[in-house]
Amino acid sequence: MDDARASAAGGDVSCPVCGGADVSIIGPPVHRQPTRVAATPIDLSDLALTWRRCDACGYQFIHPPIPQDRLLACYAQAAAGHWGTDEKIGELRFYSAKTRLLERFAPGKRVLDFGCFDGGYLASLGPAYERFGIEPSVDAARIAQQRGVTMLGPTVSAAIDAAQAGGVAPMHAIVCFDVFEHLSDPVATLRDLRRLLAPGGVTLIETGDTDSPSFKRHGVRYTYAGLVEHVGLFNESSMRAAGRAGGYELVHFERAWHHIITARQQAEYRLYNAAYHVLRGLDRMKAPLPARLKRVARGPLPWGTQADHFLAVLRA
C-alpha cells in the first residue's frame, strides 16, 4: 500500500492494546469530507491526527485520540433512521450466523448488546433470551426499549452502575457489532465489560479486519478507515492481544462479510472504485478537477467489495 512508504518511527507512543513500544507512523487519516460522525458535523481542525501501527500485535490506531466526549456528542444525536434496520436487516447482516455462535459458546441466554442502536439484533433473538442494551443515541435507545430491550444506559460505565443498582444478574454473553473500531481504549472497555459477565461468559465482537486483502491493498485509504469514528483497527493478532490484556481467551475467529453485497452491487462498486483510481491519478498529475471530484480523488476508496470483517469470540 502506498501509505506504508510514509512509515517512520512512532516516537514515544505505545500501543493501546499490547503496550508495545515499536509503533510506526503510517500516515494521516484520509477522511471523507466534510467530516461527520453519524451524519453530525465534527470539528477535527485542532487535532494533528496520524494513523499508527503496532509492529508487535498489528493494531492500527488514530493518535492523538479524538476526544471521546466529542464523538459521544455525535452518537447521542444520531437519528434512529441513520442506519438501516428494517425487516430485511437480519438477513443482510447475517443475524442467524451470529446467533449460532451465541448458542455454541454462551453458557446461557442473558445477552447484553453494547451499541445495540434500536435493538434490531436483540429483537431477532426473541423472548427466549433476556435482552439488555447499551446505546448513546437517545432516539435509538427509546425504540430499543419499545422493542422489549432493557436499556442499561448510554455507556459501559453507566451500564455497570445501573446493573449494580438494579440487581441485574451477570450476562452470559455481550455482543459488540460495529463497536470496537470506535474505541480509543479497547482494553479498558473489555475489562469493564468483563465486570458485567458471568463466569465463563463470552463477548462476541464484529469489526473490520486489517488482514483482509482490501485493507492490505489500500491501507489508510480503504473505505472503512475513511470514517472519522473508526479510530482503532484490528486483525486476529491484535484482537487476541486485546482479549489477553482484558482477561479473556480468544476461542473463535472467522473472516466475515459485514453484510450481503449482491452481484449487481459488486459490479457497480468496482466501477465506482475504478473511477476513483482514475481521478486519483489525474489529481496526482495536477490535472484541473472540479472541487467535488478533487474531494473524491483525495478521499478514501468509495466502496469495499470483499469479506473485510471478522467475528471473534472472547471467553472470560
PDB file of N, CA and C in Angstrom, residues 25 33 61 83 128 134 136-138 140 165 173 191 195 212 217 237 245 249 269 292 303 308 310-311 315:
ATOM      1  N   ILE A  25       4.458   5.254  12.316  1.00  0.00           N
ATOM      2  CA  ILE A  25       3.507   6.191  11.722  1.00  0.00           C
ATOM      3  C   ILE A  25       3.233   5.734  10.297  1.00  0.00           C
ATOM      4  N   GLN A  33     -14.854  14.053   3.328  1.00  0.00           N
ATOM      5  CA  GLN A  33     -15.090  15.470   3.605  1.00  0.00           C
ATOM      6  C   GLN A  33     -16.501  15.876   3.163  1.00  0.00           C
ATOM      7  N   PHE A  61      -4.155   2.511  14.984  1.00  0.00           N
ATOM      8  CA  PHE A  61      -4.968   3.426  15.782  1.00  0.00           C
ATOM      9  C   PHE A  61      -4.648   4.880  15.446  1.00  0.00           C
ATOM     10  N   TRP A  83     -29.050   4.416  10.372  1.00  0.00           N
ATOM     11  CA  TRP A  83     -28.613   3.128   9.846  1.00  0.00           C
ATOM     12  C   TRP A  83     -29.845   2.293   9.541  1.00  0.00           C
ATOM     13  N   ALA A 128     -37.086 -15.896  24.105  1.00  0.00           N
ATOM     14  CA  ALA A 128     -36.346 -16.938  24.821  1.00  0.00           C
ATOM     15  C   ALA A 128     -35.099 -16.374  25.493  1.00  0.00           C
ATOM     16  N   ILE A 134     -26.947  -1.250  25.645  1.00  0.00           N
ATOM     17  CA  ILE A 134     -26.213  -0.006  25.905  1.00  0.00           C
ATOM     18  C   ILE A 134     -26.239   0.771  24.601  1.00  0.00           C
ATOM     19  N   PRO A 136     -25.810   5.057  23.091  1.00  0.00           N
ATOM     20  CA  PRO A 136     -25.743   6.501  23.333  1.00  0.00           C
ATOM     21  C   PRO A 136     -26.788   7.311  22.565  1.00  0.00           C
ATOM     22  N   SER A 137     -27.306   6.796  21.444  1.00  0.00           N
ATOM     23  CA  SER A 137     -28.313   7.540  20.688  1.00  0.00           C
ATOM     24  C   SER A 137     -29.631   7.540  21.454  1.00  0.00           C
ATOM     25  N   VAL A 138     -30.071   8.710  21.857  1.00  0.00           N
ATOM     26  CA  VAL A 138     -31.303   8.827  22.649  1.00  0.00           C
ATOM     27  C   VAL A 138     -32.498   8.299  21.868  1.00  0.00           C
ATOM     28  N   ALA A 140     -32.564   6.160  19.240  1.00  0.00           N
ATOM     29  CA  ALA A 140     -32.496   4.719  19.009  1.00  0.00           C
ATOM     30  C   ALA A 140     -32.754   3.928  20.293  1.00  0.00           C
ATOM     31  N   ALA A 165     -27.041  -1.162  40.744  1.00  0.00           N
ATOM     32  CA  ALA A 165     -28.148  -0.543  41.484  1.00  0.00           C
ATOM     33  C   ALA A 165     -29.442  -1.338  41.337  1.00  0.00           C
ATOM     34  N   ALA A 173     -23.621 -13.443  27.757  1.00  0.00           N
ATOM     35  CA  ALA A 173     -22.938 -13.007  26.537  1.00  0.00           C
ATOM     36  C   ALA A 173     -23.116 -11.503  26.371  1.00  0.00           C
ATOM     37  N   ARG A 191     -12.142  -4.797  29.888  1.00  0.00           N
ATOM     38  CA  ARG A 191     -12.090  -5.037  31.334  1.00  0.00           C
ATOM     39  C   ARG A 191     -13.392  -4.626  32.001  1.00  0.00           C
ATOM     40  N   ARG A 195     -16.791  -7.030  33.886  1.00  0.00           N
ATOM     41  CA  ARG A 195     -17.494  -6.859  35.163  1.00  0.00           C
ATOM     42  C   ARG A 195     -18.980  -7.182  35.031  1.00  0.00           C
ATOM     43  N   SER A 212      -7.451  -8.474   5.870  1.00  0.00           N
ATOM     44  CA  SER A 212      -8.197  -8.803   4.660  1.00  0.00           C
ATOM     45  C   SER A 212      -7.494  -8.188   3.444  1.00  0.00           C
ATOM     46  N   ARG A 217      -4.357  -3.943   0.577  1.00  0.00           N
ATOM     47  CA  ARG A 217      -4.087  -3.254  -0.681  1.00  0.00           C
ATOM     48  C   ARG A 217      -4.157  -1.736  -0.516  1.00  0.00           C
ATOM     49  N   SER A 237      -4.381 -11.064  15.339  1.00  0.00           N
ATOM     50  CA  SER A 237      -3.317 -10.946  16.325  1.00  0.00           C
ATOM     51  C   SER A 237      -3.637  -9.875  17.368  1.00  0.00           C
ATOM     52  N   ALA A 245      -5.093  -8.999  27.327  1.00  0.00           N
ATOM     53  CA  ALA A 245      -4.885  -7.882  28.240  1.00  0.00           C
ATOM     54  C   ALA A 245      -6.142  -7.582  29.055  1.00  0.00           C
ATOM     55  N   GLU A 249      -9.830 -15.150  26.784  1.00  0.00           N
ATOM     56  CA  GLU A 249      -9.155 -16.037  25.840  1.00  0.00           C
ATOM     57  C   GLU A 249      -9.914 -15.999  24.515  1.00  0.00           C
ATOM     58  N   TYR A 269     -19.906  -1.239  -7.521  1.00  0.00           N
ATOM     59  CA  TYR A 269     -18.854  -0.742  -6.637  1.00  0.00           C
ATOM     60  C   TYR A 269     -17.490  -0.789  -7.323  1.00  0.00           C
ATOM     61  N   ARG A 292     -15.597  19.123  -6.341  1.00  0.00           N
ATOM     62  CA  ARG A 292     -16.226  17.898  -5.841  1.00  0.00           C
ATOM     63  C   ARG A 292     -15.414  16.671  -6.225  1.00  0.00           C
ATOM     64  N   TRP A 303     -15.928   2.254  -1.973  1.00  0.00           N
ATOM     65  CA  TRP A 303     -16.661   1.075  -1.525  1.00  0.00           C
ATOM     66  C   TRP A 303     -15.719  -0.096  -1.259  1.00  0.00           C
ATOM     67  N   ASP A 308     -14.268  -8.236   4.567  1.00  0.00           N
ATOM     68  CA  ASP A 308     -13.251  -7.394   5.190  1.00  0.00           C
ATOM     69  C   ASP A 308     -13.476  -7.211   6.693  1.00  0.00           C
ATOM     70  N   PHE A 310     -14.333  -9.457  10.655  1.00  0.00           N
ATOM     71  CA  PHE A 310     -14.211 -10.749  11.325  1.00  0.00           C
ATOM     72  C   PHE A 310     -15.185 -10.820  12.484  1.00  0.00           C
ATOM     73  N   LEU A 311     -15.465 -12.052  12.898  1.00  0.00           N
ATOM     74  CA  LEU A 311     -16.217 -12.340  14.116  1.00  0.00           C
ATOM     75  C   LEU A 311     -15.274 -13.048  15.074  1.00  0.00           C
ATOM     76  N   ARG A 315     -13.683 -15.509  25.576  1.00  0.00           N
ATOM     77  CA  ARG A 315     -14.288 -16.086  26.779  1.00  0.00           C
ATOM     78  C   ARG A 315     -13.586 -15.560  28.022  1.00  0.00           C
TER      79      ARG A 315
END
